Coordinates of C-alpha atoms in Angstrom, one line a residue:
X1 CA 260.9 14.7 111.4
X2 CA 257.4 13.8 110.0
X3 CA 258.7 10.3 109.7
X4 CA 260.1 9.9 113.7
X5 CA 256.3 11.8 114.7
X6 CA 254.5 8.5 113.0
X7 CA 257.1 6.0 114.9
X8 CA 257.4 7.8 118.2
X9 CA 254.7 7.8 120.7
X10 CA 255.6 10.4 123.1
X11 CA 256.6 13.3 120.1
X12 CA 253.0 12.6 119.0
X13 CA 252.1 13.0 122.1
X14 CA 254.0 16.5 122.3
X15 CA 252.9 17.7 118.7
X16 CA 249.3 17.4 119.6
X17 CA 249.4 18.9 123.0
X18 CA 251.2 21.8 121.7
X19 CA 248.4 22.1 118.8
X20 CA 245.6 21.9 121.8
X21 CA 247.6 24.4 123.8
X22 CA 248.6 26.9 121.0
X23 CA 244.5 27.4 120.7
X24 CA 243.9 27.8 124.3
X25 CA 246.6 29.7 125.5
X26 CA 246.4 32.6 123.5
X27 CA 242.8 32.4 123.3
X28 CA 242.3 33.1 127.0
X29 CA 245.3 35.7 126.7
X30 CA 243.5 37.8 124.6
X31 CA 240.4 38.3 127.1
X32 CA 243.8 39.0 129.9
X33 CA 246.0 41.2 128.4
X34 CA 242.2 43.4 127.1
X35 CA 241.2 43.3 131.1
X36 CA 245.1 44.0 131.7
X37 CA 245.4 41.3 133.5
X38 CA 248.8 40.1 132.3
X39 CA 250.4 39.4 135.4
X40 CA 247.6 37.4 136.5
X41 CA 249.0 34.3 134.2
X42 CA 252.4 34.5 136.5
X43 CA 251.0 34.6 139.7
X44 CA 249.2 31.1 138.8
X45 CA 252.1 30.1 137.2
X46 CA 254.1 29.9 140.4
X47 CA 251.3 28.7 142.5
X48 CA 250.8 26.3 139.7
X49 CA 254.9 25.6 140.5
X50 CA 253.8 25.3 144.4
X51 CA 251.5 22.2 143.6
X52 CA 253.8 20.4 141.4
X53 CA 256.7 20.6 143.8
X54 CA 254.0 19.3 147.0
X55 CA 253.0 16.5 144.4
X56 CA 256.7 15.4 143.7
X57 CA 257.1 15.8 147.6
X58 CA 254.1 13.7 148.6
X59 CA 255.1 11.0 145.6
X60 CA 258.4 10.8 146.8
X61 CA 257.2 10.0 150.9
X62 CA 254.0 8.2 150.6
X63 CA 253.7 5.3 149.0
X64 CA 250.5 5.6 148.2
X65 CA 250.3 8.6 146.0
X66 CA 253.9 7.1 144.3
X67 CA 251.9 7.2 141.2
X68 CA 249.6 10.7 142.0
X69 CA 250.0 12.5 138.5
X70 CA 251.6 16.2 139.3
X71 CA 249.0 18.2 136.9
X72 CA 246.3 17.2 139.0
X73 CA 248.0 18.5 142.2
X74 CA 248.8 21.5 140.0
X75 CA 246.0 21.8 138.3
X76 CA 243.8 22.0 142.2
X77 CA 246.5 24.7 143.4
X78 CA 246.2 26.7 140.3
X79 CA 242.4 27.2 140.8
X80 CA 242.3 27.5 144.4
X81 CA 245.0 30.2 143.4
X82 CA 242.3 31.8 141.1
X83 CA 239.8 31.9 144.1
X84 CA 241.8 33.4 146.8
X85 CA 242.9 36.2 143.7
X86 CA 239.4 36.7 143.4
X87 CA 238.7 37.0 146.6
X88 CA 241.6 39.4 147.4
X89 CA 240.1 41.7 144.2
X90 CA 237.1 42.1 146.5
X91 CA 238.9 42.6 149.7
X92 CA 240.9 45.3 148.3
X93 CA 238.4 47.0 146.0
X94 CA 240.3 50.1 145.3
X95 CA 243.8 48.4 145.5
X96 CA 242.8 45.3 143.2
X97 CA 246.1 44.8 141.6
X98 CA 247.6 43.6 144.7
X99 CA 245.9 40.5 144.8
X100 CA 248.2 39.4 141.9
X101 CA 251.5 40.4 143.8
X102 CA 250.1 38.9 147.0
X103 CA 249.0 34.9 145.6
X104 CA 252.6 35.9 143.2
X105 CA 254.7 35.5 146.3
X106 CA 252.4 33.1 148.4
X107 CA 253.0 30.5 145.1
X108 CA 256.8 30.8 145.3
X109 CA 256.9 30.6 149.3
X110 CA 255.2 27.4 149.4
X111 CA 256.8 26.0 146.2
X112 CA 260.2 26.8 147.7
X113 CA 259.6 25.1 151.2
X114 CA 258.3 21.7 148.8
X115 CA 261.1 21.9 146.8
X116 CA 263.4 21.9 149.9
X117 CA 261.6 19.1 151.2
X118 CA 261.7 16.9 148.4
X119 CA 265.6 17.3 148.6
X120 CA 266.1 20.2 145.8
X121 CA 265.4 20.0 141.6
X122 CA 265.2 16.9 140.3
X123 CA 264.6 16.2 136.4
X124 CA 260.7 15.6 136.6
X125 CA 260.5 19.1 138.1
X126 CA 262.9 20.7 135.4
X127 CA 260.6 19.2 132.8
X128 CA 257.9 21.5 134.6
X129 CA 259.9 24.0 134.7
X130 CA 260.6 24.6 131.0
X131 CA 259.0 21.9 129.2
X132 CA 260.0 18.8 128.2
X133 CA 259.1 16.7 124.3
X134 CA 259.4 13.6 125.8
X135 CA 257.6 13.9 129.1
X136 CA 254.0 14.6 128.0
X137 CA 252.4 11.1 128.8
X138 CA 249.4 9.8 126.7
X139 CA 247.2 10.5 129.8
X140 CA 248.7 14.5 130.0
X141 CA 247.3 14.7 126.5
X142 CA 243.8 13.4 127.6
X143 CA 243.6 15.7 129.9
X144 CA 244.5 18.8 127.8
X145 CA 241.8 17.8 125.4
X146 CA 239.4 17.9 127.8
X147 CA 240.4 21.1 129.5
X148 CA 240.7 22.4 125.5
X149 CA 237.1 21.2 125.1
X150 CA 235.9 22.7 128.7
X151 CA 237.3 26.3 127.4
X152 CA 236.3 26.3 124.1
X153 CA 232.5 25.5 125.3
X154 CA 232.9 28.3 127.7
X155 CA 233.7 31.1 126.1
X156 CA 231.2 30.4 122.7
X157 CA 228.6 29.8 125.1
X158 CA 229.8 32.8 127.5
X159 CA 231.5 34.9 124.8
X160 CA 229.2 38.0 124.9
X161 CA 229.6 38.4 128.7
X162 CA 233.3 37.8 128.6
X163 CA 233.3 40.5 125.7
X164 CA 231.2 43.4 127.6
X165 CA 232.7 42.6 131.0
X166 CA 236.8 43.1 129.5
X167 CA 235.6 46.5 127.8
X168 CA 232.8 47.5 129.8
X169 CA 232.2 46.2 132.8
X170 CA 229.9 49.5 134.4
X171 CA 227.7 48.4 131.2
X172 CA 227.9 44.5 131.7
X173 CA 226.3 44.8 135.0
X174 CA 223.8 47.5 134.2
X175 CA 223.1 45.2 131.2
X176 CA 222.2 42.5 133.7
X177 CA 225.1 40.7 133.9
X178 CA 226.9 38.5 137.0
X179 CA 230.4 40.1 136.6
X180 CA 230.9 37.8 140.2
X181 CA 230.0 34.3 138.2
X182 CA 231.2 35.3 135.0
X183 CA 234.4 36.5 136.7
X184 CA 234.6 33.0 138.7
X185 CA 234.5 31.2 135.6
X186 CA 236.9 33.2 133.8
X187 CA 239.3 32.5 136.5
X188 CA 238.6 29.0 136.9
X189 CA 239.6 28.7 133.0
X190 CA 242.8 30.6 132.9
X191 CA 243.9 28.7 136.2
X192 CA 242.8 25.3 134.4
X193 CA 244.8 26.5 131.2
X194 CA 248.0 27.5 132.9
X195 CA 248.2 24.2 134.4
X196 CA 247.5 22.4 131.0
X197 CA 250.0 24.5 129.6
X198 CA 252.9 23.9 131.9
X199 CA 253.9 20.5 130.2
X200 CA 255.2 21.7 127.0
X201 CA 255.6 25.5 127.5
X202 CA 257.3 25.2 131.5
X203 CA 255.5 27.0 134.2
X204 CA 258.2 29.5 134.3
X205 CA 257.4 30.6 130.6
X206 CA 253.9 29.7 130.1
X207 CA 252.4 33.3 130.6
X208 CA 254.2 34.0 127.5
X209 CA 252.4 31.9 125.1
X210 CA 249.0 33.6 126.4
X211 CA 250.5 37.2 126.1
X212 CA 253.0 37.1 123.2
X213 CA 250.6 36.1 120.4
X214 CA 248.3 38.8 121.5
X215 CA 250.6 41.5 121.5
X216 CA 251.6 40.3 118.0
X217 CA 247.9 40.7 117.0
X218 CA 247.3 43.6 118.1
X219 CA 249.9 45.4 115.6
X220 CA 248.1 44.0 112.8
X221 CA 244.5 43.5 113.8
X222 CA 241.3 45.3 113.4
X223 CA 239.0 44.5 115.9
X224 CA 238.5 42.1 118.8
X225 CA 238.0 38.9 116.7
X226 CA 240.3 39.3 114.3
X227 CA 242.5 39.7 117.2
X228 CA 241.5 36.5 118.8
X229 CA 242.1 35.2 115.0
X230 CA 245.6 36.3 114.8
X231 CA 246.5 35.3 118.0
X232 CA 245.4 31.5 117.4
X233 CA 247.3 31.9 114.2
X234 CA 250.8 33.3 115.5
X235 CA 250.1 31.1 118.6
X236 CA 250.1 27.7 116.6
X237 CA 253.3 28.9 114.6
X238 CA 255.2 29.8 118.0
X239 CA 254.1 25.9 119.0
X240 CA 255.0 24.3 115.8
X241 CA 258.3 26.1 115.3
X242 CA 259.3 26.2 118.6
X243 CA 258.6 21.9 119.1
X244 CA 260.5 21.4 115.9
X245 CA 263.5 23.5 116.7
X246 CA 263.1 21.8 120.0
X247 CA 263.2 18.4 118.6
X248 CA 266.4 19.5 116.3
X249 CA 268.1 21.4 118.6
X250 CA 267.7 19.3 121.5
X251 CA 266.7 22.2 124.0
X252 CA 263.6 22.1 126.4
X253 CA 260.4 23.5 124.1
X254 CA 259.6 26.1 127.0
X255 CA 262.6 28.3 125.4
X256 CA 262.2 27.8 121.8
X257 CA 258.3 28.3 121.5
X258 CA 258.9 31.3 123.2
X259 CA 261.8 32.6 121.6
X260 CA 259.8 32.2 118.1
X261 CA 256.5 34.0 119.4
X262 CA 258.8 37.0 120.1
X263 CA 260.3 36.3 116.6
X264 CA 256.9 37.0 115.5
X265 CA 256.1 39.6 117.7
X266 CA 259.1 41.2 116.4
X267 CA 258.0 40.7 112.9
X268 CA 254.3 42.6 113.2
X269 CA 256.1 44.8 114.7
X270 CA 258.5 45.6 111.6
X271 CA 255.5 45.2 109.2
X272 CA 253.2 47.6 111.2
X273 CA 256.0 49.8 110.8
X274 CA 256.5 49.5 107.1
X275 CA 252.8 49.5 106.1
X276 CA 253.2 53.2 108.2
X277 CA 256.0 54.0 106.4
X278 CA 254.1 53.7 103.3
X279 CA 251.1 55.3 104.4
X280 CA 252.5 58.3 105.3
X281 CA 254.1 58.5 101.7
X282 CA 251.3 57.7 100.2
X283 CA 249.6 60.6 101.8
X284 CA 252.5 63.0 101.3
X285 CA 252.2 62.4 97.7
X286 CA 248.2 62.8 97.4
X287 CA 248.6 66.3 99.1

């Protein structure tokens, strides 16, 4: 294995763009699944789906966009997907989570009518789908960094108000803060990750990697940063296992990487349970 990742381009390609996306993924998924926002990452997903299917449409009838990346088409539906969610949340203020069921089904309607028009599933779109080793290009890798690098500068710079507006958002704004901007922002970066994400993880399964390692931290952690901790952690060792079983078994990466963060999952679980177990004793023997 380690000797194929030095010869082979596109594996190194895949192996660092999993590394860049098991940071960023689960980082943003901890401030969703806190604001319990978890659907929100499959409502992008398919919009996400949506662009990619209009940018294998387009590619495939003009000439002139034959060589039009699909994560940039992807990536633009994604956020304008975050702004009309946004949007919605403020149209509806008393009925907010339908703005996530509403884009949910808008994203599949188009994505269907593109898919149809670009003659049905071909492989490039499968890749999409549910990941692929081999098609992450040298460009797609680029590009992650730099949405890994936009991210990471966000929330250091805007961690405080991302923190106070997920627990407390009465206190965020009385505390002076734009919940609207901050809000924007936050959007913009989760639409921007989903899209990033799709190449290895597949659109269909990439709201897993941003809830999955949080859930698993949140069995064993105390605390919002050692949640955010944990979640990098389990989130890296879902990417790594799941690209190498992947690479072994010769299945699509979307499947295994997820498949091993529920492995983990699975795992806190079982030692939260233990470490309960024993506690309890513990305390049956004091008294």
């Amino acid at each position: 294995m380690i000797e194929a990742l030095l010869n082979y381009e596109f594996l190194q390609n895949a192996f660092l763009t999993g590394l860049l996306i098991g940071i960023i993924a689960p980082l943003i998924g901890a401030f969703i699944v806190v604001r319990r926002l978890s659907l929100i990452a499959d409502a992008l997903s398919h919009v996400t789906l949506s662009g990619i299917a209009a940018s294998l449409f387009l590619s495939k009838n003009i000439p002139a966009m034959a060589g039009l990346n699909p994560l940039y088409l992807g990536m633009a539906f994604s956020v304008t997907g975050s702004l009309f969610i946004e949007r919605l949340r403020s149209l509806y203020k008393h009925y907010q989570e339908l703005a996530i069921p509403i884009i949910l089904s808008g994203g599949i309607g188009i994505g269907v009518i593109f898919i149809s028009l670009a003659d049905g599933f071909n492989t490039d779109l499968f890749s999409y789908l549910f990941g692929s080793v081999s098609a992450v290009s040298r460009t797609d890798l680029y590009l992650i960094l730099i949405v890994t690098v936009i991210v990471l500068a966000i929330i250091i710079f805007l961690y405080k108000e991302l923190f106070l507006l997920s627990f407390d958002e009465e206190f965020a704004k009385a505390s002076g803060i734009s919940a609207k901007t901050i809000h924007f922002i936050f959007m913009v970066m989760v639409a921007l990750v989903i899209a990033a994400s799709m190449r290895i993880v597949g659109i269909l399964l990439v709201s897993s990697l941003m809830t999955l390692p949080v859930a698993a931290s949140i069995r064993v952690a105390r605390g919002f940063k050692q949640t955010i901790g944990f979640s990098l952690l389990f989130g890296e060792l879902a990417v790594i296992t799941g690209l190498i079983s992947a690479y072994y078994l010769d299945l699509a990466p979307g499947g295994t990487i997820v498949l091993s963060a529920i492995l983990i999952l699975l795992l806190t679980i079982l030692y939260k349970k233990i470490t309960s177990n024993q506690a309890v004793k513990k305390d049956g023997v004091t008294i």
